[in-house]
PDB file of C-alpha atoms in Angstrom:
ATOM      1  CA  MET A   1       0.000   0.000   0.000  1.00 30.00           C
ATOM      2  CA  GLU A   2       1.521   3.310  -1.073  1.00 34.00           C
ATOM      3  CA  ARG A   3       1.610   6.156   1.408  1.00 39.00           C
ATOM      4  CA  GLU A   4       1.951   9.512  -0.308  1.00 41.00           C
ATOM      5  CA  LEU A   5       4.080  12.168   1.308  1.00 46.00           C
ATOM      6  CA  PRO A   6       2.528  15.617   1.768  1.00 48.00           C
ATOM      7  CA  ASP A   7       2.707  17.687  -1.388  1.00 48.00           C
ATOM      8  CA  ASP A   8       5.603  19.824  -0.202  1.00 58.00           C
ATOM      9  CA  ALA A   9       7.480  17.083   1.677  1.00 58.00           C
ATOM     10  CA  CYS A  10       9.825  16.175  -1.176  1.00 56.00           C
ATOM     11  CA  GLN A  11      10.580  19.834  -1.793  1.00 58.00           C
ATOM     12  CA  ARG A  12      11.423  20.380   1.868  1.00 65.00           C
ATOM     13  CA  ILE A  13      13.670  17.309   1.845  1.00 64.00           C
ATOM     14  CA  LEU A  14      15.443  18.456  -1.314  1.00 59.00           C
ATOM     15  CA  LYS A  15      15.924  21.925   0.146  1.00 62.00           C
ATOM     16  CA  ARG A  16      17.407  20.427   3.314  1.00 64.00           C
ATOM     17  CA  LEU A  17      19.767  18.251   1.262  1.00 62.00           C
ATOM     18  CA  THR A  18      21.134  21.224  -0.660  1.00 59.00           C
ATOM     19  CA  GLY A  19      21.640  23.162   2.580  1.00 59.00           C
ATOM     20  CA  LEU A  20      23.823  20.613   4.354  1.00 63.00           C
ATOM     21  CA  ASP A  21      27.086  21.736   5.934  1.00 66.00           C
ATOM     22  CA  ASP A  22      30.309  19.933   5.154  1.00 67.00           C
ATOM     23  CA  SER A  23      30.134  18.149   8.518  1.00 69.00           C
ATOM     24  CA  GLU A  24      26.514  17.015   8.078  1.00 79.00           C
ATOM     25  CA  PHE A  25      24.759  14.218   6.241  1.00 85.00           C
ATOM     26  CA  ALA A  26      21.060  13.485   5.727  1.00 83.00           C
ATOM     27  CA  TRP A  27      19.061  10.316   6.300  1.00 86.00           C
ATOM     28  CA  VAL A  28      15.855  10.102   4.259  1.00 85.00           C
ATOM     29  CA  ARG A  29      13.470   7.287   5.245  1.00 88.00           C
ATOM     30  CA  LEU A  30      10.672   6.152   2.911  1.00 86.00           C
ATOM     31  CA  ALA A  31       8.110   3.408   3.509  1.00 86.00           C
ATOM     32  CA  ASP A  32       6.300   1.969   0.478  1.00 85.00           C
ATOM     33  CA  PRO A  33       6.897   5.149  -1.527  1.00 82.00           C
ATOM     34  CA  SER A  34       5.111   6.113  -4.709  1.00 79.00           C
ATOM     35  CA  GLU A  35       7.050   6.206  -7.960  1.00 81.00           C
ATOM     36  CA  SER A  36       6.823   9.986  -8.305  1.00 78.00           C
ATOM     37  CA  GLU A  37       8.303  10.834  -4.906  1.00 75.00           C
ATOM     38  CA  LEU A  38      11.042   8.219  -5.206  1.00 81.00           C
ATOM     39  CA  VAL A  39      12.071   9.415  -8.680  1.00 80.00           C
ATOM     40  CA  GLU A  40      12.158  13.023  -7.509  1.00 76.00           C
ATOM     41  CA  LEU A  41      14.462  12.197  -4.617  1.00 78.00           C
ATOM     42  CA  ALA A  42      16.565   9.857  -6.749  1.00 78.00           C
ATOM     43  CA  GLU A  43      17.389  12.621  -9.194  1.00 77.00           C
ATOM     44  CA  GLU A  44      18.730  14.831  -6.408  1.00 74.00           C
ATOM     45  CA  LEU A  45      20.685  11.969  -4.811  1.00 77.00           C
ATOM     46  CA  GLY A  46      22.070  10.776  -8.141  1.00 77.00           C
ATOM     47  CA  LEU A  47      20.623   7.266  -7.998  1.00 82.00           C
ATOM     48  CA  HIS A  48      20.871   5.013 -11.027  1.00 82.00           C
ATOM     49  CA  PRO A  49      17.517   4.214 -12.727  1.00 84.00           C
ATOM     50  CA  LEU A  50      18.067   0.495 -12.118  1.00 83.00           C
ATOM     51  CA  ALA A  51      18.561   1.173  -8.421  1.00 82.00           C
ATOM     52  CA  VAL A  52      15.353   3.196  -8.354  1.00 83.00           C
ATOM     53  CA  GLU A  53      13.502   0.339 -10.033  1.00 84.00           C
ATOM     54  CA  ASP A  54      14.775  -2.144  -7.431  1.00 82.00           C
ATOM     55  CA  ALA A  55      13.800   0.162  -4.582  1.00 85.00           C
ATOM     56  CA  LEU A  56      10.363   0.824  -6.012  1.00 83.00           C
ATOM     57  CA  HIS A  57       9.281  -2.784  -6.485  1.00 78.00           C
ATOM     58  CA  GLY A  58      11.171  -4.463  -3.630  1.00 74.00           C
ATOM     59  CA  ARG A  59      11.372  -8.257  -3.383  1.00 79.00           C
ATOM     60  CA  GLN A  60      15.098  -8.199  -4.134  1.00 84.00           C
ATOM     61  CA  ARG A  61      17.565 -10.894  -3.215  1.00 89.00           C
ATOM     62  CA  PRO A  62      20.107  -9.577  -0.667  1.00 92.00           C
ATOM     63  CA  LYS A  63      22.821  -7.905  -2.696  1.00 91.00           C
ATOM     64  CA  ARG A  64      25.363  -5.103  -2.786  1.00 92.00           C
ATOM     65  CA  GLU A  65      25.980  -2.883  -5.788  1.00 90.00           C
ATOM     66  CA  ARG A  66      28.013   0.237  -6.447  1.00 88.00           C
ATOM     67  CA  PHE A  67      26.598   3.038  -8.627  1.00 85.00           C
ATOM     68  CA  GLY A  68      29.352   5.647  -8.759  1.00 83.00           C
ATOM     69  CA  ASP A  69      29.526   7.240  -5.308  1.00 86.00           C
ATOM     70  CA  ILE A  70      26.356   5.446  -4.183  1.00 88.00           C
ATOM     71  CA  LEU A  71      26.501   2.086  -2.379  1.00 90.00           C
ATOM     72  CA  ALA A  72      23.194   0.207  -2.739  1.00 90.00           C
ATOM     73  CA  VAL A  73      22.433  -2.632  -0.323  1.00 93.00           C
ATOM     74  CA  ALA A  74      19.288  -4.797  -0.457  1.00 92.00           C
ATOM     75  CA  LEU A  75      18.226  -6.699   2.658  1.00 92.00           C
ATOM     76  CA  LYS A  76      15.424  -8.989   3.740  1.00 93.00           C
ATOM     77  CA  THR A  77      13.737  -8.051   6.993  1.00 93.00           C
ATOM     78  CA  LEU A  78      11.878 -10.711   8.958  1.00 92.00           C
ATOM     79  CA  ARG A  79      10.297 -11.698  12.221  1.00 90.00           C
ATOM     80  CA  TYR A  80       8.900 -14.967  13.509  1.00 89.00           C
ATOM     81  CA  VAL A  81       5.246 -15.092  14.574  1.00 87.00           C
ATOM     82  CA  GLU A  82       5.065 -17.923  17.099  1.00 82.00           C
ATOM     83  CA  GLU A  83       1.261 -18.028  17.220  1.00 80.00           C
ATOM     84  CA  GLU A  84       1.169 -18.881  13.504  1.00 80.00           C
ATOM     85  CA  SER A  85       4.569 -20.636  13.317  1.00 80.00           C
ATOM     86  CA  ALA A  86       5.282 -18.364  10.352  1.00 85.00           C
ATOM     87  CA  VAL A  87       8.159 -16.171   9.211  1.00 87.00           C
ATOM     88  CA  GLU A  88       6.984 -12.731   8.109  1.00 89.00           C
ATOM     89  CA  THR A  89       9.343 -11.014   5.667  1.00 90.00           C
ATOM     90  CA  GLY A  90       9.834  -7.582   4.168  1.00 91.00           C
ATOM     91  CA  ASP A  91      12.397  -5.673   2.122  1.00 92.00           C
ATOM     92  CA  ILE A  92      14.652  -2.693   2.635  1.00 93.00           C
ATOM     93  CA  MET A  93      16.978  -0.914   0.220  1.00 92.00           C
ATOM     94  CA  ILE A  94      19.744   1.262   1.624  1.00 93.00           C
ATOM     95  CA  PHE A  95      21.503   3.833  -0.566  1.00 91.00           C
ATOM     96  CA  VAL A  96      24.632   5.245   1.045  1.00 91.00           C
ATOM     97  CA  GLY A  97      26.148   8.318  -0.556  1.00 85.00           C
ATOM     98  CA  PRO A  98      28.958  10.658   0.475  1.00 83.00           C
ATOM     99  CA  ARG A  99      26.588  12.952   2.399  1.00 82.00           C
ATOM    100  CA  SER A 100      23.241  11.186   2.450  1.00 84.00           C
ATOM    101  CA  VAL A 101      21.488   7.901   3.188  1.00 88.00           C
ATOM    102  CA  LEU A 102      18.179   6.834   1.658  1.00 90.00           C
ATOM    103  CA  THR A 103      16.291   3.839   3.073  1.00 91.00           C
ATOM    104  CA  VAL A 104      13.242   2.422   1.318  1.00 91.00           C
ATOM    105  CA  THR A 105      11.227  -0.207   3.185  1.00 91.00           C
ATOM    106  CA  HIS A 106       8.459  -2.505   1.953  1.00 90.00           C
ATOM    107  CA  GLY A 107       6.184  -4.446   4.273  1.00 86.00           C
ATOM    108  CA  THR A 108       5.174  -4.034   7.890  1.00 88.00           C
ATOM    109  CA  ILE A 109       8.681  -4.479   9.325  1.00 90.00           C
ATOM    110  CA  ASP A 110      10.664  -1.247   9.618  1.00 91.00           C
ATOM    111  CA  PRO A 111      14.132  -1.647  11.184  1.00 93.00           C
ATOM    112  CA  CYS A 112      14.879   2.038  10.662  1.00 93.00           C
ATOM    113  CA  THR A 113      12.924   3.087  13.740  1.00 92.00           C
ATOM    114  CA  GLU A 114      15.054   0.940  16.040  1.00 94.00           C
ATOM    115  CA  ALA A 115      18.214   1.919  14.133  1.00 94.00           C
ATOM    116  CA  ALA A 116      17.436   5.608  14.665  1.00 92.00           C
ATOM    117  CA  ARG A 117      16.841   4.971  18.379  1.00 93.00           C
ATOM    118  CA  ARG A 118      20.223   3.260  18.711  1.00 92.00           C
ATOM    119  CA  LEU A 119      21.972   6.135  16.941  1.00 92.00           C
ATOM    120  CA  ASP A 120      20.225   8.609  19.238  1.00 91.00           C
ATOM    121  CA  THR A 121      21.528   6.758  22.296  1.00 92.00           C
ATOM    122  CA  ASP A 122      25.062   6.676  20.854  1.00 90.00           C
ATOM    123  CA  PRO A 123      25.600   9.987  19.002  1.00 86.00           C
ATOM    124  CA  GLY A 124      29.303   9.240  18.686  1.00 87.00           C
ATOM    125  CA  MET A 125      28.513   6.710  15.965  1.00 89.00           C
ATOM    126  CA  LEU A 126      27.315   9.538  13.734  1.00 87.00           C
ATOM    127  CA  SER A 127      30.894  10.764  13.479  1.00 85.00           C
ATOM    128  CA  HIS A 128      31.512   7.807  11.157  1.00 87.00           C
ATOM    129  CA  GLY A 129      29.268   9.398   8.552  1.00 87.00           C
ATOM    130  CA  PRO A 130      26.528   7.807   6.424  1.00 89.00           C
ATOM    131  CA  LYS A 131      27.931   4.321   6.918  1.00 90.00           C
ATOM    132  CA  ALA A 132      26.952   4.609  10.578  1.00 92.00           C
ATOM    133  CA  VAL A 133      23.334   4.437   9.424  1.00 93.00           C
ATOM    134  CA  LEU A 134      24.161   1.429   7.255  1.00 93.00           C
ATOM    135  CA  HIS A 135      25.727  -0.288  10.263  1.00 93.00           C
ATOM    136  CA  ALA A 136      22.761   0.553  12.527  1.00 94.00           C
ATOM    137  CA  VAL A 137      20.215  -0.846  10.067  1.00 95.00           C
ATOM    138  CA  LEU A 138      22.309  -3.952   9.432  1.00 95.00           C
ATOM    139  CA  ASP A 139      22.705  -4.459  13.168  1.00 95.00           C
ATOM    140  CA  VAL A 140      18.932  -4.267  13.766  1.00 95.00           C
ATOM    141  CA  VAL A 141      18.169  -6.619  10.879  1.00 95.00           C
ATOM    142  CA  VAL A 142      20.757  -9.210  11.958  1.00 96.00           C
ATOM    143  CA  ASP A 143      19.616  -8.997  15.594  1.00 95.00           C
ATOM    144  CA  ALA A 144      16.107  -9.771  14.330  1.00 94.00           C
ATOM    145  CA  TYR A 145      17.518 -12.809  12.504  1.00 95.00           C
ATOM    146  CA  ASN A 146      19.050 -14.157  15.704  1.00 94.00           C
ATOM    147  CA  ASP A 147      15.883 -13.481  17.681  1.00 94.00           C
ATOM    148  CA  ALA A 148      13.798 -15.260  15.032  1.00 93.00           C
ATOM    149  CA  ALA A 149      16.231 -18.204  15.040  1.00 93.00           C
ATOM    150  CA  ARG A 150      15.863 -18.485  18.819  1.00 93.00           C
ATOM    151  CA  ARG A 151      12.068 -18.539  18.529  1.00 92.00           C
ATOM    152  CA  VAL A 152      12.124 -21.094  15.712  1.00 92.00           C
ATOM    153  CA  ARG A 153      14.434 -23.267  17.815  1.00 93.00           C
ATOM    154  CA  ALA A 154      11.911 -23.154  20.696  1.00 92.00           C
ATOM    155  CA  THR A 155       9.093 -24.156  18.336  1.00 91.00           C
ATOM    156  CA  LEU A 156      11.205 -26.970  16.919  1.00 92.00           C
ATOM    157  CA  ASN A 157      12.029 -28.255  20.415  1.00 91.00           C
ATOM    158  CA  ARG A 158       8.322 -28.382  21.287  1.00 90.00           C
ATOM    159  CA  LEU A 159       7.558 -30.132  18.021  1.00 89.00           C
ATOM    160  CA  GLU A 160      10.361 -32.631  18.620  1.00 89.00           C
ATOM    161  CA  ASP A 161       8.970 -33.442  22.084  1.00 89.00           C
ATOM    162  CA  GLU A 162       5.544 -34.049  20.562  1.00 87.00           C
ATOM    163  CA  VAL A 163       6.955 -36.313  17.866  1.00 86.00           C
ATOM    164  CA  PHE A 164       8.670 -38.530  20.447  1.00 85.00           C
ATOM    165  CA  SER A 165       5.797 -38.499  22.924  1.00 82.00           C
ATOM    166  CA  THR A 166       3.648 -41.576  23.605  1.00 79.00           C
ATOM    167  CA  THR A 167       0.641 -40.094  21.809  1.00 81.00           C
ATOM    168  CA  ARG A 168      -0.037 -41.289  18.283  1.00 81.00           C
ATOM    169  CA  VAL A 169      -0.381 -37.966  16.460  1.00 83.00           C
ATOM    170  CA  ASP A 170       1.020 -37.395  12.974  1.00 84.00           C
ATOM    171  CA  HIS A 171       2.917 -34.068  12.945  1.00 85.00           C
ATOM    172  CA  THR A 172       4.169 -34.373   9.356  1.00 86.00           C
ATOM    173  CA  GLU A 173       2.144 -31.388   8.147  1.00 87.00           C
ATOM    174  CA  ASN A 174       3.418 -29.166  10.985  1.00 88.00           C
ATOM    175  CA  ILE A 175       7.005 -30.215  10.291  1.00 89.00           C
ATOM    176  CA  TYR A 176       6.690 -29.453   6.571  1.00 88.00           C
ATOM    177  CA  SER A 177       5.117 -26.087   7.386  1.00 89.00           C
ATOM    178  CA  LEU A 178       7.948 -25.129   9.747  1.00 91.00           C
ATOM    179  CA  LYS A 179      10.534 -26.390   7.268  1.00 91.00           C
ATOM    180  CA  ARG A 180       9.044 -24.160   4.577  1.00 90.00           C
ATOM    181  CA  GLU A 181       9.335 -21.164   6.902  1.00 90.00           C
ATOM    182  CA  VAL A 182      12.947 -22.044   7.741  1.00 91.00           C
ATOM    183  CA  ARG A 183      13.749 -22.218   4.023  1.00 91.00           C
ATOM    184  CA  GLU A 184      12.349 -18.704   3.631  1.00 90.00           C
ATOM    185  CA  PHE A 185      14.446 -17.684   6.624  1.00 91.00           C
ATOM    186  CA  ARG A 186      17.518 -19.235   5.027  1.00 91.00           C
ATOM    187  CA  ASP A 187      16.887 -17.375   1.750  1.00 91.00           C
ATOM    188  CA  ALA A 188      17.136 -14.120   3.694  1.00 91.00           C
ATOM    189  CA  VAL A 189      20.216 -14.965   5.770  1.00 93.00           C
ATOM    190  CA  GLN A 190      22.584 -16.920   3.529  1.00 93.00           C
ATOM    191  CA  PRO A 191      22.828 -14.449   0.602  1.00 93.00           C
ATOM    192  CA  LEU A 192      23.487 -11.643   3.066  1.00 93.00           C
ATOM    193  CA  VAL A 193      26.734 -13.216   4.321  1.00 93.00           C
ATOM    194  CA  PRO A 194      28.813 -12.345   1.216  1.00 92.00           C
ATOM    195  CA  VAL A 195      27.074  -8.955   1.059  1.00 92.00           C
ATOM    196  CA  VAL A 196      28.295  -7.995   4.531  1.00 92.00           C
ATOM    197  CA  GLN A 197      31.745  -9.381   3.749  1.00 90.00           C
ATOM    198  CA  GLY A 198      31.784  -7.190   0.642  1.00 88.00           C
ATOM    199  CA  ILE A 199      30.833  -4.140   2.683  1.00 87.00           C
ATOM    200  CA  LEU A 200      33.575  -4.993   5.164  1.00 84.00           C
ATOM    201  CA  SER A 201      36.263  -5.394   2.513  1.00 81.00           C
ATOM    202  CA  GLY A 202      35.081  -2.278   0.674  1.00 71.00           C
ATOM    203  CA  ASP A 203      35.712  -1.164  -2.868  1.00 63.00           C
ATOM    204  CA  PRO A 204      39.176  -0.232  -4.156  1.00 56.00           C
ATOM    205  CA  GLY A 205      40.277   3.090  -2.719  1.00 52.00           C
ATOM    206  CA  GLU A 206      37.638   3.307   0.017  1.00 55.00           C
ATOM    207  CA  LYS A 207      38.899   0.768   2.542  1.00 50.00           C
ATOM    208  CA  ASP A 208      41.036   3.275   4.457  1.00 43.00           C
ATOM    209  CA  ARG A 209      38.257   5.843   4.290  1.00 50.00           C
ATOM    210  CA  HIS A 210      35.904   3.574   6.266  1.00 54.00           C
ATOM    211  CA  SER A 211      38.426   1.850   8.512  1.00 67.00           C
ATOM    212  CA  LYS A 212      36.852   3.322  11.664  1.00 81.00           C
ATOM    213  CA  ILE A 213      33.478   1.716  10.967  1.00 86.00           C
ATOM    214  CA  ALA A 214      35.055  -1.625  10.019  1.00 88.00           C
ATOM    215  CA  PRO A 215      35.112  -3.081  13.596  1.00 90.00           C
ATOM    216  CA  TYR A 216      31.381  -2.439  13.904  1.00 91.00           C
ATOM    217  CA  ILE A 217      30.684  -4.102  10.553  1.00 91.00           C
ATOM    218  CA  ARG A 218      32.835  -7.061  11.648  1.00 92.00           C
ATOM    219  CA  ASP A 219      30.674  -7.387  14.753  1.00 93.00           C
ATOM    220  CA  VAL A 220      27.565  -7.525  12.564  1.00 94.00           C
ATOM    221  CA  ALA A 221      29.281 -10.101  10.349  1.00 94.00           C
ATOM    222  CA  ASP A 222      29.978 -12.282  13.407  1.00 95.00           C
ATOM    223  CA  HIS A 223      26.329 -12.098  14.499  1.00 94.00           C
ATOM    224  CA  LEU A 224      25.209 -12.860  10.967  1.00 95.00           C
ATOM    225  CA  HIS A 225      27.541 -15.852  10.803  1.00 95.00           C
ATOM    226  CA  ARG A 226      25.996 -17.177  14.001  1.00 95.00           C
ATOM    227  CA  ALA A 227      22.497 -16.734  12.568  1.00 94.00           C
ATOM    228  CA  ASP A 228      23.549 -18.469   9.344  1.00 95.00           C
ATOM    229  CA  ILE A 229      24.900 -21.474  11.253  1.00 95.00           C
ATOM    230  CA  GLU A 230      21.748 -21.643  13.386  1.00 94.00           C
ATOM    231  CA  VAL A 231      19.459 -21.563  10.338  1.00 94.00           C
ATOM    232  CA  ARG A 232      21.458 -24.341   8.653  1.00 93.00           C
ATOM    233  CA  THR A 233      21.257 -26.367  11.874  1.00 93.00           C
ATOM    234  CA  LEU A 234      17.506 -25.822  12.129  1.00 93.00           C
ATOM    235  CA  ASP A 235      17.039 -27.006   8.550  1.00 92.00           C
ATOM    236  CA  GLU A 236      19.061 -30.157   9.238  1.00 92.00           C
ATOM    237  CA  LEU A 237      17.218 -30.816  12.505  1.00 92.00           C
ATOM    238  CA  LEU A 238      13.890 -30.507  10.722  1.00 92.00           C
ATOM    239  CA  ASP A 239      15.047 -33.127   8.227  1.00 91.00           C
ATOM    240  CA  SER A 240      15.912 -35.414  11.150  1.00 90.00           C
ATOM    241  CA  VAL A 241      12.600 -34.779  12.920  1.00 91.00           C
ATOM    242  CA  LEU A 242      10.709 -35.381   9.690  1.00 89.00           C
ATOM    243  CA  GLY A 243      12.550 -38.680   9.206  1.00 89.00           C
ATOM    244  CA  ALA A 244      11.791 -39.645  12.806  1.00 89.00           C
ATOM    245  CA  GLN A 245       8.100 -38.822  12.311  1.00 87.00           C
ATOM    246  CA  GLN A 246       7.929 -40.918   9.150  1.00 84.00           C
ATOM    247  CA  ALA A 247       9.667 -43.788  10.946  1.00 85.00           C
ATOM    248  CA  ARG A 248       7.160 -43.554  13.793  1.00 85.00           C
ATOM    249  CA  VAL A 249       4.247 -43.578  11.361  1.00 83.00           C
ATOM    250  CA  GLY A 250       5.737 -46.686   9.744  1.00 79.00           C
ATOM    251  CA  THR A 251       6.103 -48.283  13.183  1.00 76.00           C
ATOM    252  CA  TRP A 252       2.476 -47.485  14.011  1.00 79.00           C
ATOM    253  CA  GLN A 253       1.354 -49.048  10.748  1.00 76.00           C
ATOM    254  CA  ASN A 254       3.452 -52.157  11.422  1.00 78.00           C
ATOM    255  CA  ASP A 255       1.966 -52.433  14.921  1.00 77.00           C
ATOM    256  CA  ASP A 256      -1.536 -52.161  13.496  1.00 76.00           C
ATOM    257  CA  MET A 257      -0.809 -54.803  10.878  1.00 83.00           C
ATOM    258  CA  ARG A 258       0.606 -57.172  13.519  1.00 80.00           C
ATOM    259  CA  ARG A 259      -2.453 -56.728  15.709  1.00 82.00           C
ATOM    260  CA  ILE A 260      -4.771 -57.349  12.790  1.00 82.00           C
ATOM    261  CA  SER A 261      -2.771 -60.411  11.743  1.00 81.00           C
ATOM    262  CA  ALA A 262      -2.732 -61.754  15.325  1.00 81.00           C
ATOM    263  CA  TRP A 263      -6.493 -61.413  15.783  1.00 83.00           C
ATOM    264  CA  ALA A 264      -7.091 -62.902  12.335  1.00 80.00           C
ATOM    265  CA  ALA A 265      -4.969 -65.947  13.306  1.00 79.00           C
ATOM    266  CA  ILE A 266      -6.829 -66.297  16.627  1.00 79.00           C
ATOM    267  CA  PHE A 267     -10.228 -66.276  14.930  1.00 81.00           C
ATOM    268  CA  ALA A 268      -9.025 -68.504  12.088  1.00 81.00           C
ATOM    269  CA  ILE A 269      -9.016 -71.705  14.250  1.00 78.00           C
ATOM    270  CA  PRO A 270     -12.623 -71.499  15.515  1.00 79.00           C
ATOM    271  CA  THR A 271     -13.678 -70.375  12.042  1.00 79.00           C
ATOM    272  CA  MET A 272     -12.020 -73.415  10.495  1.00 78.00           C
ATOM    273  CA  VAL A 273     -13.536 -75.875  13.015  1.00 75.00           C
ATOM    274  CA  ALA A 274     -16.967 -74.295  12.759  1.00 75.00           C
ATOM    275  CA  GLY A 275     -16.689 -74.313   8.991  1.00 75.00           C
ATOM    276  CA  VAL A 276     -15.861 -77.998   8.878  1.00 72.00           C
ATOM    277  CA  TYR A 277     -18.691 -79.006  11.162  1.00 71.00           C
ATOM    278  CA  GLY A 278     -21.075 -76.586   9.517  1.00 70.00           C
ATOM    279  CA  MET A 279     -21.016 -78.356   6.165  1.00 69.00           C
ATOM    280  CA  ASN A 280     -24.032 -80.472   7.260  1.00 68.00           C
ATOM    281  CA  PHE A 281     -22.934 -83.770   5.775  1.00 65.00           C
ATOM    282  CA  GLU A 282     -25.084 -86.680   6.968  1.00 66.00           C
ATOM    283  CA  HIS A 283     -22.202 -88.982   7.810  1.00 64.00           C
ATOM    284  CA  MET A 284     -19.502 -87.130   9.798  1.00 67.00           C
ATOM    285  CA  PRO A 285     -17.474 -88.365  12.816  1.00 66.00           C
ATOM    286  CA  GLU A 286     -18.686 -87.311  16.263  1.00 64.00           C
ATOM    287  CA  LEU A 287     -21.979 -85.834  14.968  1.00 65.00           C
ATOM    288  CA  GLY A 288     -23.928 -88.315  17.109  1.00 66.00           C
ATOM    289  CA  TRP A 289     -21.545 -88.124  20.079  1.00 69.00           C
ATOM    290  CA  THR A 290     -22.979 -86.568  23.216  1.00 70.00           C
ATOM    291  CA  TYR A 291     -19.768 -84.727  24.135  1.00 70.00           C
ATOM    292  CA  GLY A 292     -18.804 -83.709  20.555  1.00 70.00           C
ATOM    293  CA  TYR A 293     -20.123 -80.116  20.772  1.00 72.00           C
ATOM    294  CA  PRO A 294     -18.620 -79.267  24.190  1.00 77.00           C
ATOM    295  CA  LEU A 295     -15.319 -80.809  23.126  1.00 74.00           C
ATOM    296  CA  ALA A 296     -15.219 -78.776  19.914  1.00 76.00           C
ATOM    297  CA  VAL A 297     -15.937 -75.564  21.837  1.00 79.00           C
ATOM    298  CA  VAL A 298     -13.275 -76.330  24.418  1.00 81.00           C
ATOM    299  CA  LEU A 299     -10.687 -77.129  21.727  1.00 77.00           C
ATOM    300  CA  MET A 300     -11.465 -73.904  19.894  1.00 80.00           C
ATOM    301  CA  ALA A 301     -11.181 -71.878  23.121  1.00 83.00           C
ATOM    302  CA  LEU A 302      -7.904 -73.558  24.116  1.00 83.00           C
ATOM    303  CA  ALA A 303      -6.353 -73.050  20.679  1.00 80.00           C
ATOM    304  CA  ALA A 304      -7.448 -69.409  20.533  1.00 80.00           C
ATOM    305  CA  GLY A 305      -6.185 -68.827  24.097  1.00 81.00           C
ATOM    306  CA  ALA A 306      -2.812 -70.401  23.311  1.00 84.00           C
ATOM    307  CA  LEU A 307      -2.382 -68.149  20.249  1.00 81.00           C
ATOM    308  CA  TYR A 308      -3.451 -65.079  22.230  1.00 82.00           C
ATOM    309  CA  ARG A 309      -0.883 -65.847  24.930  1.00 81.00           C
ATOM    310  CA  ALA A 310       1.854 -66.417  22.344  1.00 80.00           C
ATOM    311  CA  PHE A 311       1.094 -63.138  20.564  1.00 78.00           C
ATOM    312  CA  ARG A 312       1.016 -61.238  23.851  1.00 79.00           C
ATOM    313  CA  ARG A 313       4.386 -62.692  24.842  1.00 78.00           C
ATOM    314  CA  ASN A 314       5.872 -61.611  21.475  1.00 77.00           C
ATOM    315  CA  GLY A 315       4.428 -58.106  21.743  1.00 73.00           C
ATOM    316  CA  TRP A 316       1.958 -58.444  18.897  1.00 71.00           C
ATOM    317  CA  LEU A 317      -1.012 -57.743  21.164  1.00 70.00           C
TER     318      LEU A 317
END
């Protein structure tokens, strides 16, 4: 849903950009912008048309590109909704220039608010220039990854306990659903690892210029590496839990088949005896014997009881 800025907002922003002192830089934050306002700001900031197109439509794979003096970074924002066992994602594009930063967010997740709060509590970071904003946004996004990984791990632990409980409930659908969410999680985290490494190494000629911010970016890279490892582990654990669930379902089916086979064998003996003596032939042994019927019933009961005891001893019943 597009949210239009007031009619004079872009003009006021452009005026503020042109009036910056040498020691100042501007941070412009847009959420689901319209094409007109984004194009107007892009012209002043010198953004490449391809970068504007990416920022306008969102849904970009995490990446890092250089357009002249502008560093463009695309990120996936996410959070885990435990009530729905779902990963909610969004997009953010960050354009870092020599004296300005433009962030364009899509979706309901906006890491810029928390990033601005952190910069307000640590004004010294602003001395590092526009890349301080890049670091703050990256830090918030990666912290959200680790928080989401922790919540997914808790859900997986509960699901694992249910799979190995004594109750006969098939959790295959829940496992597949969580695995699908983890894959979406992984698609956000894994491509970002080389992006952050690229930011850390910098482009030729700029490494020394941003050496002061490098330790902070390295800290983000460490947190991102931890999130990446956790997501890979979660994916592997889900494969194991899914295999365990399928094995348990197979075991349940085998138990059911053994019980059915055992009861069928128990009832087969009386059925066979009754079938033989139910053919109503005129000349059959023991038909005129006084104790023939009680003896047949006793034999059937003894045979069925012996089979029942044997199956119980073997764990079939």
